Amino acid sequence: MFVLTADQVDSRSSADRVAAMIDALNSGPVHPVLAADRTAGDELQILVAGGADALALILHLTRTGQWSVGCGAGAVNSPLPGNIREATGDAFIAARKAVDRAKKRPTRFALETEPATPHAADGEALIDLLLALRARRSPEGWELHDILDGTDLTQADAAQRLGISPQAVSLRARAGELRTEQAALEPLARILDQLGSVKPTTPGGGS
């Protein structure tokens, strides 16, 4: 399983964004195992089961640069409580280590497993590349991304919506590396799935 811990950047000098982000995560397309909730003053956590969901949350949380995001992969103790604040397990330990490291990293993202494995560093490096690509995307590129993301719309459909030529849309897509990002999502999700494939445990070490 995967625990995402996100800590608001510069929370002392900016408005609280935790409540709004919790609402966005819990009403979004990802269906969590345990819903997002505030776990400290400027921090939230959410638990998901699959690599694709974890990656979607990583990309959502890191988009604005307003959050330090740690992803912890590992087992979660069962039975699960009704609230993430009461949940425990290796994935939570890994997420704490990850968010602490994320605060010092250029991408403000880190990935950890518990128990530790060198494959986590491999996954982190590859996700960093995608985050760096997204950080260079222009507002126009993001506008096109948001029209196409999660839909069956074509670039021609997007051109009609934007009131620009298909050629202009193609240039935006190329500059924004939209196809590069799309091609990376499934491989990255598979890497995360491999890291998070540890089965849940019961307190005391039982399975």
C-alpha positions as semicolon CSV with decimal commas, in nm:
position;residue;x (nm);y (nm);z (nm)
1;M;0,000;0,000;0,000
2;F;0,097;0,364;-0,029
3;V;0,074;0,647;0,221
4;L;0,106;1,000;0,083
5;T;0,207;1,259;0,341
6;A;0,198;1,619;0,222
7;D;0,328;1,915;0,420
8;Q;0,232;2,268;0,316
9;V;0,528;2,481;0,208
10;D;0,573;2,816;0,389
11;S;0,262;2,756;0,598
12;R;0,360;3,022;0,850
13;S;0,354;3,298;0,589
14;S;0,065;3,180;0,369
15;A;-0,301;3,089;0,406
16;D;-0,395;2,740;0,519
17;R;-0,439;2,517;0,213
18;V;-0,486;2,187;0,392
19;A;-0,867;2,186;0,415
20;A;-0,911;2,274;0,047
21;M;-0,663;2,007;-0,062
22;I;-0,831;1,744;0,155
23;D;-1,163;1,825;-0,011
24;A;-1,002;1,809;-0,357
25;L;-0,840;1,471;-0,288
26;N;-1,150;1,315;-0,137
27;S;-1,376;1,434;-0,419
28;G;-1,132;1,353;-0,698
29;P;-1,107;1,051;-0,930
30;V;-0,881;0,850;-0,696
31;H;-1,069;0,628;-0,450
32;P;-0,858;0,603;-0,134
33;V;-0,845;0,310;0,105
34;L;-0,853;0,568;0,385
35;A;-0,965;0,921;0,302
36;A;-0,736;1,220;0,320
37;D;-0,733;1,392;0,656
38;R;-0,532;1,649;0,847
39;T;-0,274;1,476;1,064
40;A;-0,093;1,786;1,192
41;G;-0,136;2,161;1,165
42;D;-0,017;2,195;0,807
43;E;0,003;1,830;0,704
44;L;-0,231;1,576;0,548
45;Q;-0,221;1,204;0,474
46;I;-0,408;0,968;0,242
47;L;-0,384;0,590;0,190
48;V;-0,423;0,419;-0,148
49;A;-0,372;0,062;-0,263
50;G;-0,228;0,088;-0,615
51;G;0,068;0,244;-0,791
52;A;-0,146;0,428;-1,047
53;D;-0,345;0,596;-0,770
54;A;-0,029;0,684;-0,579
55;L;0,126;0,837;-0,890
56;A;-0,188;1,037;-0,968
57;L;-0,180;1,184;-0,617
58;I;0,192;1,259;-0,639
59;L;0,136;1,451;-0,963
60;H;-0,164;1,637;-0,823
61;L;0,008;1,738;-0,500
62;T;0,337;1,846;-0,659
63;R;0,188;2,047;-0,945
64;T;0,182;2,387;-0,776
65;G;0,501;2,361;-0,571
66;Q;0,301;2,438;-0,257
67;W;0,352;2,098;-0,093
68;S;0,640;1,877;0,013
69;V;0,521;1,527;-0,073
70;G;0,644;1,199;0,071
71;C;0,528;0,864;-0,065
72;G;0,572;0,564;0,163
73;A;0,534;0,211;0,024
74;G;0,490;-0,089;0,247
75;A;0,253;-0,284;0,467
76;V;-0,030;-0,130;0,669
77;N;-0,147;-0,293;0,989
78;S;-0,488;-0,454;0,981
79;P;-0,767;-0,433;1,062
80;L;-0,783;-0,085;0,916
81;P;-0,936;0,183;1,137
82;G;-1,205;0,412;1,003
83;N;-0,973;0,711;1,005
84;I;-0,621;0,754;0,872
85;R;-0,505;0,930;1,189
86;E;-0,542;0,599;1,373
87;A;-0,373;0,380;1,109
88;T;-0,023;0,238;1,153
89;G;0,228;0,026;0,967
90;D;0,547;0,026;0,765
91;A;0,401;0,246;0,490
92;F;0,338;0,522;0,745
93;I;0,695;0,500;0,874
94;A;0,823;0,520;0,516
95;A;0,600;0,819;0,436
96;R;0,733;1,010;0,739
97;K;1,091;0,953;0,627
98;A;0,996;1,050;0,272
99;V;0,824;1,379;0,354
100;D;1,114;1,484;0,577
101;R;1,352;1,428;0,284
102;A;1,115;1,590;0,036
103;K;1,139;1,922;0,219
104;K;1,508;1,942;0,121
105;R;1,480;1,823;-0,240
106;P;1,441;2,039;-0,555
107;T;1,128;1,853;-0,667
108;R;0,983;1,856;-0,313
109;F;0,914;1,485;-0,356
110;A;1,066;1,172;-0,205
111;L;0,987;0,801;-0,213
112;E;1,069;0,553;0,062
113;T;0,992;0,189;0,135
114;E;0,986;0,010;0,467
115;P;1,181;-0,207;0,488
116;A;1,423;-0,002;0,279
117;T;1,516;-0,117;-0,071
118;P;1,747;0,039;-0,333
119;H;1,462;0,010;-0,584
120;A;1,292;0,302;-0,407
121;A;1,575;0,532;-0,518
122;D;1,527;0,409;-0,875
123;G;1,157;0,492;-0,865
124;E;1,223;0,829;-0,704
125;A;1,474;0,924;-0,973
126;L;1,234;0,837;-1,254
127;I;0,945;1,026;-1,094
128;D;1,182;1,322;-1,046
129;L;1,235;1,329;-1,423
130;L;0,861;1,350;-1,482
131;L;0,822;1,622;-1,218
132;A;1,105;1,823;-1,376
133;L;0,936;1,794;-1,715
134;R;0,605;1,914;-1,570
135;A;0,774;2,204;-1,389
136;R;0,884;2,346;-1,726
137;R;0,535;2,335;-1,878
138;S;0,383;2,668;-1,977
139;P;0,035;2,785;-1,871
140;E;-0,079;2,715;-2,228
141;G;0,059;2,364;-2,204
142;W;-0,125;2,306;-1,878
143;E;-0,446;2,440;-2,031
144;L;-0,422;2,177;-2,304
145;H;-0,322;1,907;-2,055
146;D;-0,627;1,976;-1,841
147;I;-0,862;1,957;-2,140
148;L;-0,724;1,622;-2,255
149;D;-0,641;1,457;-1,922
150;G;-0,868;1,167;-1,833
151;T;-1,093;1,216;-2,136
152;D;-1,139;1,066;-2,482
153;L;-1,099;1,406;-2,646
154;T;-0,856;1,438;-2,935
155;Q;-0,623;1,725;-3,010
156;A;-0,870;1,830;-3,281
157;D;-1,144;1,847;-3,016
158;A;-0,914;2,054;-2,797
159;A;-0,844;2,290;-3,086
160;Q;-1,217;2,355;-3,121
161;R;-1,256;2,420;-2,750
162;L;-0,959;2,655;-2,742
163;G;-1,051;2,831;-3,065
164;I;-0,709;2,772;-3,218
165;S;-0,582;2,567;-3,510
166;P;-0,495;2,196;-3,481
167;Q;-0,139;2,292;-3,574
168;A;-0,121;2,530;-3,278
169;V;-0,251;2,256;-3,047
170;S;0,010;2,016;-3,181
171;L;0,282;2,269;-3,105
172;R;0,149;2,317;-2,751
173;A;0,138;1,942;-2,694
174;R;0,493;1,900;-2,820
175;A;0,630;2,189;-2,615
176;G;0,447;2,062;-2,305
177;E;0,573;1,706;-2,358
178;L;0,220;1,574;-2,314
179;R;0,285;1,249;-2,500
180;T;0,608;1,194;-2,309
181;E;0,421;1,226;-1,981
182;Q;0,139;0,999;-2,094
183;A;0,384;0,731;-2,207
184;A;0,557;0,737;-1,867
185;L;0,250;0,692;-1,649
186;E;0,194;0,317;-1,685
187;P;0,562;0,219;-1,645
188;L;0,594;0,438;-1,336
189;A;0,275;0,292;-1,190
190;R;0,414;-0,059;-1,241
191;I;0,736;0,036;-1,062
192;L;0,534;0,171;-0,770
193;D;0,319;-0,143;-0,762
194;Q;0,631;-0,354;-0,725
195;L;0,743;-0,139;-0,432
196;G;0,403;-0,147;-0,263
197;S;0,329;-0,516;-0,306
198;V;0,398;-0,609;0,056
199;K;0,087;-0,763;0,209
200;P;-0,082;-0,595;0,506
201;T;0,016;-0,726;0,849
202;T;-0,161;-0,756;1,178
203;P;-0,013;-0,592;1,488
204;G;0,247;-0,821;1,637
205;G;0,380;-0,944;1,303
206;G;0,107;-1,183;1,189
207;S;-0,010;-1,193;0,828
